[in-house]
Coordinates of C-alpha atoms in Angstrom, one line a residue:
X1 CA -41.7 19.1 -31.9
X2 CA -41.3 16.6 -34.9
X3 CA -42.0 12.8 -34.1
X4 CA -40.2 10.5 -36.5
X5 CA -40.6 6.7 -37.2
X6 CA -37.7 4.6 -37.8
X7 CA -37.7 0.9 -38.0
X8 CA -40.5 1.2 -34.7
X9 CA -38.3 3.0 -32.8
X10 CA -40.0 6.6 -32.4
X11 CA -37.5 9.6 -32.4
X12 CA -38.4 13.2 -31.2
X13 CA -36.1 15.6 -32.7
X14 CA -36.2 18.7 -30.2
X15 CA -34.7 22.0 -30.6
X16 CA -32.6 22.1 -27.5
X17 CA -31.1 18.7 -28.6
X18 CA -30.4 16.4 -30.7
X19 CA -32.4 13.2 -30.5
X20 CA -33.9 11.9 -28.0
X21 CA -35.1 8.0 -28.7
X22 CA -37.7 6.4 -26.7
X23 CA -36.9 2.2 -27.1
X24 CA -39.9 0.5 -28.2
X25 CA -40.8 -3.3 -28.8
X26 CA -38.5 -3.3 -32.1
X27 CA -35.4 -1.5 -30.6
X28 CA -32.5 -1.6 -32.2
X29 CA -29.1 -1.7 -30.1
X30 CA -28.2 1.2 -28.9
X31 CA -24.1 1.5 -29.2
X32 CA -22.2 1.9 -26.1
X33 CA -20.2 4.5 -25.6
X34 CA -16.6 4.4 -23.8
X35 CA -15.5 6.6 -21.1
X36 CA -12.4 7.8 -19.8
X37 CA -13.3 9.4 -16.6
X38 CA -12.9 8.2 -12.9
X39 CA -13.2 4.6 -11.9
X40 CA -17.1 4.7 -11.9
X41 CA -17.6 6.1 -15.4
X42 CA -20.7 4.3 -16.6
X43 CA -21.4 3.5 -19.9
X44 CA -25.2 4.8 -19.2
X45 CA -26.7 6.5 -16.1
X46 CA -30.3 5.5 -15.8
X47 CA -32.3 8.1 -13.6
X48 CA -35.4 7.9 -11.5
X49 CA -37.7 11.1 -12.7
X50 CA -39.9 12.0 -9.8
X51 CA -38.0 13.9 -7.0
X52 CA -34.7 12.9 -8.6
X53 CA -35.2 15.3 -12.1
X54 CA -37.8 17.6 -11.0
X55 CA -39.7 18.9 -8.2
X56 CA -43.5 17.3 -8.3
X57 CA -44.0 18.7 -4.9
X58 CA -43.7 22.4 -5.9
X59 CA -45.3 21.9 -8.9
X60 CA -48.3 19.6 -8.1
X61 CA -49.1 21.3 -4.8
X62 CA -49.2 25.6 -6.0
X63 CA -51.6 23.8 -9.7
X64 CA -54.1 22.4 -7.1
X65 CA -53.8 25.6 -5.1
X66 CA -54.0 27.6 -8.1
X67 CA -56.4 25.5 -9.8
X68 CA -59.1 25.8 -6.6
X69 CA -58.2 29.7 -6.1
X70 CA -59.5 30.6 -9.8
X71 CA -63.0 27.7 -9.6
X72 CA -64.0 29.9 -6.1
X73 CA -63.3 33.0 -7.8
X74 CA -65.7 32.4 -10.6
X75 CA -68.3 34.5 -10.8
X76 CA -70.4 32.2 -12.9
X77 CA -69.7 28.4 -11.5
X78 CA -72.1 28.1 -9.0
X79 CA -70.7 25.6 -6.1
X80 CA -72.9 23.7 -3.5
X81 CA -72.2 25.6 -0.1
X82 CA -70.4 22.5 1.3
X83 CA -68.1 21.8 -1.5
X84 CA -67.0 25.9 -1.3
X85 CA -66.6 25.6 2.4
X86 CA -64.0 22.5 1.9
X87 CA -62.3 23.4 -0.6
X88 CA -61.4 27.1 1.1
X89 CA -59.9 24.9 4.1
X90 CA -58.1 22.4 2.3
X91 CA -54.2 22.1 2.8
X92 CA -53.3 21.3 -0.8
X93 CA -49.7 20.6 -0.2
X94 CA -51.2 18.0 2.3
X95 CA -53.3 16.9 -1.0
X96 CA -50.4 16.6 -3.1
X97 CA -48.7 14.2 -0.5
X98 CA -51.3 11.6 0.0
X99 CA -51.4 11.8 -4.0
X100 CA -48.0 11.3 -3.8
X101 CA -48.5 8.4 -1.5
X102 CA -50.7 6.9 -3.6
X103 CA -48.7 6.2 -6.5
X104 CA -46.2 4.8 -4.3
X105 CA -48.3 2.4 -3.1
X106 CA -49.6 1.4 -6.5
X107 CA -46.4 1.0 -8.6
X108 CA -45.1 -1.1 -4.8
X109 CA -47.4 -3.3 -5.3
X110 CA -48.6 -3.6 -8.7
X111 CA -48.8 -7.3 -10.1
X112 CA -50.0 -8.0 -13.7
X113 CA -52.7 -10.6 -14.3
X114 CA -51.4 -13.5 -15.9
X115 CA -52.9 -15.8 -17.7
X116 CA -52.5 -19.5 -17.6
X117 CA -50.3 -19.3 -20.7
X118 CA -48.2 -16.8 -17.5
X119 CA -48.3 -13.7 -20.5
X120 CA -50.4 -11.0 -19.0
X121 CA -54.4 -11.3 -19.1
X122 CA -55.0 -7.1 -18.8
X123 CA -53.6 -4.7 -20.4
X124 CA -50.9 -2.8 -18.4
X125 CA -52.1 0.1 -15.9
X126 CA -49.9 2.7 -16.3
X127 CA -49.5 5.7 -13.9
X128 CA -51.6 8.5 -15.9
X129 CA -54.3 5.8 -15.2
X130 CA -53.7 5.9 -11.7
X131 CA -53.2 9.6 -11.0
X132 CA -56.5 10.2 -12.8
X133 CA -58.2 7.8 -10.7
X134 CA -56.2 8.7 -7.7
X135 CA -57.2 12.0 -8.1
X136 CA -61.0 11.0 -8.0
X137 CA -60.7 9.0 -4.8
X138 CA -59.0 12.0 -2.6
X139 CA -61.7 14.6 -4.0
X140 CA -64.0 12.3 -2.2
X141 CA -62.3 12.0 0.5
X142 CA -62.0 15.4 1.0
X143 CA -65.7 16.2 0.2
X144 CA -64.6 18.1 -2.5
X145 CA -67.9 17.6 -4.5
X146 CA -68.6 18.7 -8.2
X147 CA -65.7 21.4 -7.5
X148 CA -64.1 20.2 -10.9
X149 CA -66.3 18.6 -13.9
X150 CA -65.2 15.3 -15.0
X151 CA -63.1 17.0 -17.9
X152 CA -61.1 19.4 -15.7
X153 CA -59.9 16.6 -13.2
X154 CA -58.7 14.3 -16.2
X155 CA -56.8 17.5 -16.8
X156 CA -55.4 17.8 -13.6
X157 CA -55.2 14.6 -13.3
X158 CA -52.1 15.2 -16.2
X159 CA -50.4 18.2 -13.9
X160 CA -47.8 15.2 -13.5
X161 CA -46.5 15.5 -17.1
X162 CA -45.4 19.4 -16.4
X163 CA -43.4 18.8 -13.6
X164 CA -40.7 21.6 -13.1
X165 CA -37.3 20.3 -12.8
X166 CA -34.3 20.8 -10.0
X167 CA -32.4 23.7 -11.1
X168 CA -29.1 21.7 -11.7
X169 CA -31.0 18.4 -13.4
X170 CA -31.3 20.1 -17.4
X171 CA -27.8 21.6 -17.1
X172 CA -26.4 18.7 -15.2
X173 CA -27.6 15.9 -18.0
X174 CA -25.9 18.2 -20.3
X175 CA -22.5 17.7 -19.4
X176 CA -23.4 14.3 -18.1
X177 CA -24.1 13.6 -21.6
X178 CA -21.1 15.9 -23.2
X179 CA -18.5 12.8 -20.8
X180 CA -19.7 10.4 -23.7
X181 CA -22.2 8.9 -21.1
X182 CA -25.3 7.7 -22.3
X183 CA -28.7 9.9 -20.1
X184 CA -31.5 7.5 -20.0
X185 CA -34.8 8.2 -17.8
X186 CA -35.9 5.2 -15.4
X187 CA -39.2 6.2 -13.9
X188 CA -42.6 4.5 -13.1
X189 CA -43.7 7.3 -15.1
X190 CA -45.5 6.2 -18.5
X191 CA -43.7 6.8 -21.9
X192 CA -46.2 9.9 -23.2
X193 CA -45.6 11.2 -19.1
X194 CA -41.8 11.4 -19.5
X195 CA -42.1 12.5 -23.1
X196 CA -44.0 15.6 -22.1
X197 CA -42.4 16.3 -18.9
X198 CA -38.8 16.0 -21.3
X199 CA -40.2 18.7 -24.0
X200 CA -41.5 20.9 -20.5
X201 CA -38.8 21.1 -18.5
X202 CA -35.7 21.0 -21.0
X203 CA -34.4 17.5 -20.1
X204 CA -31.6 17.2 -22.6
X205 CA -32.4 13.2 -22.3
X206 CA -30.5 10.6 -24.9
X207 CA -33.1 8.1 -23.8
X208 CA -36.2 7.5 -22.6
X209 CA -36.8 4.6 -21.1
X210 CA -40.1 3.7 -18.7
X211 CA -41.5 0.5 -16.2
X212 CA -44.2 0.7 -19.0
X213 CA -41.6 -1.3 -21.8
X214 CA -41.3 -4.3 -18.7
X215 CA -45.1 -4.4 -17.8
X216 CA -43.7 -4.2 -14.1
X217 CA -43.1 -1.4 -11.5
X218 CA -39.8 -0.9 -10.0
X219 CA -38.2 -2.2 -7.8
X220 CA -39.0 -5.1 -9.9
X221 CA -35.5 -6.8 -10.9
X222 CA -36.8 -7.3 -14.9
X223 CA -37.3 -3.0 -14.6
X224 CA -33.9 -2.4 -13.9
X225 CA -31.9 -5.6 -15.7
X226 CA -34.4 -5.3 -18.8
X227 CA -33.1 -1.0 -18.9
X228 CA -29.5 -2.7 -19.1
X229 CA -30.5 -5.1 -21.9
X230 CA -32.6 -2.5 -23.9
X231 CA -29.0 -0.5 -24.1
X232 CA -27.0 -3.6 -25.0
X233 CA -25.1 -3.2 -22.1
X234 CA -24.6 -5.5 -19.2
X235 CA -25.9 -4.7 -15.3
X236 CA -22.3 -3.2 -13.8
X237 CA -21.9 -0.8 -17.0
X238 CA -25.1 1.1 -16.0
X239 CA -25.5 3.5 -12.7
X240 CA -28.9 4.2 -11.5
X241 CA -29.1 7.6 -10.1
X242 CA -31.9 8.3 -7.5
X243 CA -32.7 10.4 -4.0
X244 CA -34.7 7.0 -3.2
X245 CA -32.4 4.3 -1.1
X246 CA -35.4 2.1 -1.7
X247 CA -34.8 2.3 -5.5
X248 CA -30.7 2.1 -5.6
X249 CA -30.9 -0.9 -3.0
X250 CA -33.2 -2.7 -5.5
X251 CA -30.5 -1.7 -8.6
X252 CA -27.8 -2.6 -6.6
X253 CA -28.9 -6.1 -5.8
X254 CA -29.8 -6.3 -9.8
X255 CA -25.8 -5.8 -10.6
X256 CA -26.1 -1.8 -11.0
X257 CA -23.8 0.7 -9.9
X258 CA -25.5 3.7 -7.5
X259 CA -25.6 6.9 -7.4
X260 CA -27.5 9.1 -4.6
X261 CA -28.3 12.3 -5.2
X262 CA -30.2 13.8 -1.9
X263 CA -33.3 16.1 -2.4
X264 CA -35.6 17.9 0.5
X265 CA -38.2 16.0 1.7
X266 CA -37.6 13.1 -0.5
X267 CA -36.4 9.9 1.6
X268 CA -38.4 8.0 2.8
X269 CA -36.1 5.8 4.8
X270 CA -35.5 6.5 8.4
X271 CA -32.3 8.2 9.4
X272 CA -31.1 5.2 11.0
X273 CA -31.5 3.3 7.6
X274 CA -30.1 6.1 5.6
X275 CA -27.0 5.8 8.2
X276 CA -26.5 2.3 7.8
X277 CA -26.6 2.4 4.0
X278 CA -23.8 4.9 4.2
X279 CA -21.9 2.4 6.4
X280 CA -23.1 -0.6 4.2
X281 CA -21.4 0.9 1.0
X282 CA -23.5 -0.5 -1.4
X283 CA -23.6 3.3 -2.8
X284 CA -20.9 4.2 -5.3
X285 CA -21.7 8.0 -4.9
X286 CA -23.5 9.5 -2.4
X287 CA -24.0 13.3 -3.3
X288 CA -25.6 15.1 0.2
X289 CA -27.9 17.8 0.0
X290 CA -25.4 20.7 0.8
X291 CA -22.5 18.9 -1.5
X292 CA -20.9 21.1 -4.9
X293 CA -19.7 24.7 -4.6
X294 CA -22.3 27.3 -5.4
X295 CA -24.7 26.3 -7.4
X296 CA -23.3 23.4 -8.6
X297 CA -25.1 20.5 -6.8
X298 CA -27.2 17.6 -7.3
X299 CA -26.3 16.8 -11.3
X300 CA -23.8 19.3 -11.6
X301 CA -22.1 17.6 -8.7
X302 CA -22.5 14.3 -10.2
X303 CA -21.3 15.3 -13.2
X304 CA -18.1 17.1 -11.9
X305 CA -17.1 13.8 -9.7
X306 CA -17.6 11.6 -13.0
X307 CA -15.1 13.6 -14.9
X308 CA -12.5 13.1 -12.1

């Protein structure tokens, strides 16, 4: 990987494309391209990461699992009786979830400290902060005493960076991006996080853009009219693409176009709610589950209907 620095804006040239810019305080404009396709054709689709791009319950759940399997298996790490007993029991996928659940409730309701000039007192708390001490809070609650040091749960603590992706989300960027339509990430995920998990899983990303440039969470409105501004492009150019309704109702109301793309497990809304957002509209594109032929689904689908 080779990081270069041009005019503040930092550039990682990766093999598998071409550059991938992450905006910083001193962005330049980034041009907007034109398309052609279909009456939706944004200029720039702007993506939630987690659940959307890549699979953090697969991942995060078998690294815990795998993680705990090798510390009882030691034959040197002595474990206090109770902490072994535990952690032989525990359900990590059930782990993973209420880790999961944290973060959602963190980035919901998030609010910076402002000071009586209303700029921010503290400096921003991004989510590696929280996952780390997340991560210390459940192996508490689970009585999961000394079963990692302090070193090897900041560690785990950074499983979210690795996250592998949806089978059709590297490919499915790829010809997003080969319609002359700008890819740009959108996630409550930190820069280094989306950075990383980019490199990992082969996200063929044009931009990478984080809640972490807007000192704010989403579904704040400055998240999601600030990624339209950061492009040089106005609200109804962009499309947020996301398997939360939560996060496209906030976009929509903010003057973006929506795209749903439905993954297992990954809604939270009821299916009454999901059913009356289907009858409200407010979606542009709604890609189901079981929609594309073959393999072709989730991005690949997205990407097909675009080009129409």
């Amino acid at each position: 990987m080779i990081v270069l620095v041009l005019d503040g804006t930092v550039e990682i040239a990766l093999g598998w494309t071409n550059y991938l810019t992450i905006e910083g305080q001193n962005l330049q404009p980034v041009k907007a391209m034109s398309g052609t396709a279909g009456h939706l054709m944004p200029k720039a689709v702007l993506c939630d990461v987690f659940g959307t791009v890549v699979n953090w319950r697969l991942t995060v759940t078998e690294s815990l699992r795998t993680r705990a399997a090798s510390t009882l298996s030691s034959p040197t790490l002595s474990l206090p009786s109770a902490t072994r007993l535990q952690a032989s029991t525990v359900d990590w996928s059930d782990f993973a979830q209420k880790w999961r659940n944290s973060y959602g409730e963190f980035t919901q309701n998030y609010t910076a400290s402002k000071s009586s000039s209303g700029t921010d007192s503290l400096p921003f708390r991004t989510v590696d902060q929280h996952h780390h001490n997340s991560l210390i809070s459940l192996l508490d609650e689970y009585q999961l005493h000394g079963l990692w040091s302090a070193d090897e749960i900041k560690e785990i603590s950074l499983i979210w960076h690795f996250l592998i992706p949806w089978p059709d989300s590297p490919s499915g960027l790829e010809r997003i991006n080969k319609l002359g339509i700008q890819t740009c990430t959108l996630s409550n995920g930190n820069v280094s996080l989306l950075t990383d998990m980019a490199a990992f899983a082969h996200l063929p990303w044009a931009h990478i853009l984080s809640s972490e440039h807007f000192g704010a969470y989403k579904p704040a409105p400055e998240v999601y009219k600030g990624a339209a501004k950061r492009l040089s492009l106005e609200p109804g150019e962009c499309a947020m693409i996301a398997a939360h309704l939560g996060d496209l109702k906030a976009a929509h109301e903010c003057g973006l176009k929506t795209i749903y793309v439905e993954r297992e497990n990954e809604e939270t809304w009821s299916k009454a709610d999901v059913e009356k957002a289907k009858v409200e509209g407010w979606t542009d594109l709604w890609i189901g589950i079981e929609d594309g032929d073959g393999d072709e689904k989730g991005f690949l689908e997205i990407a097909r209907r675009l080009a129409e």
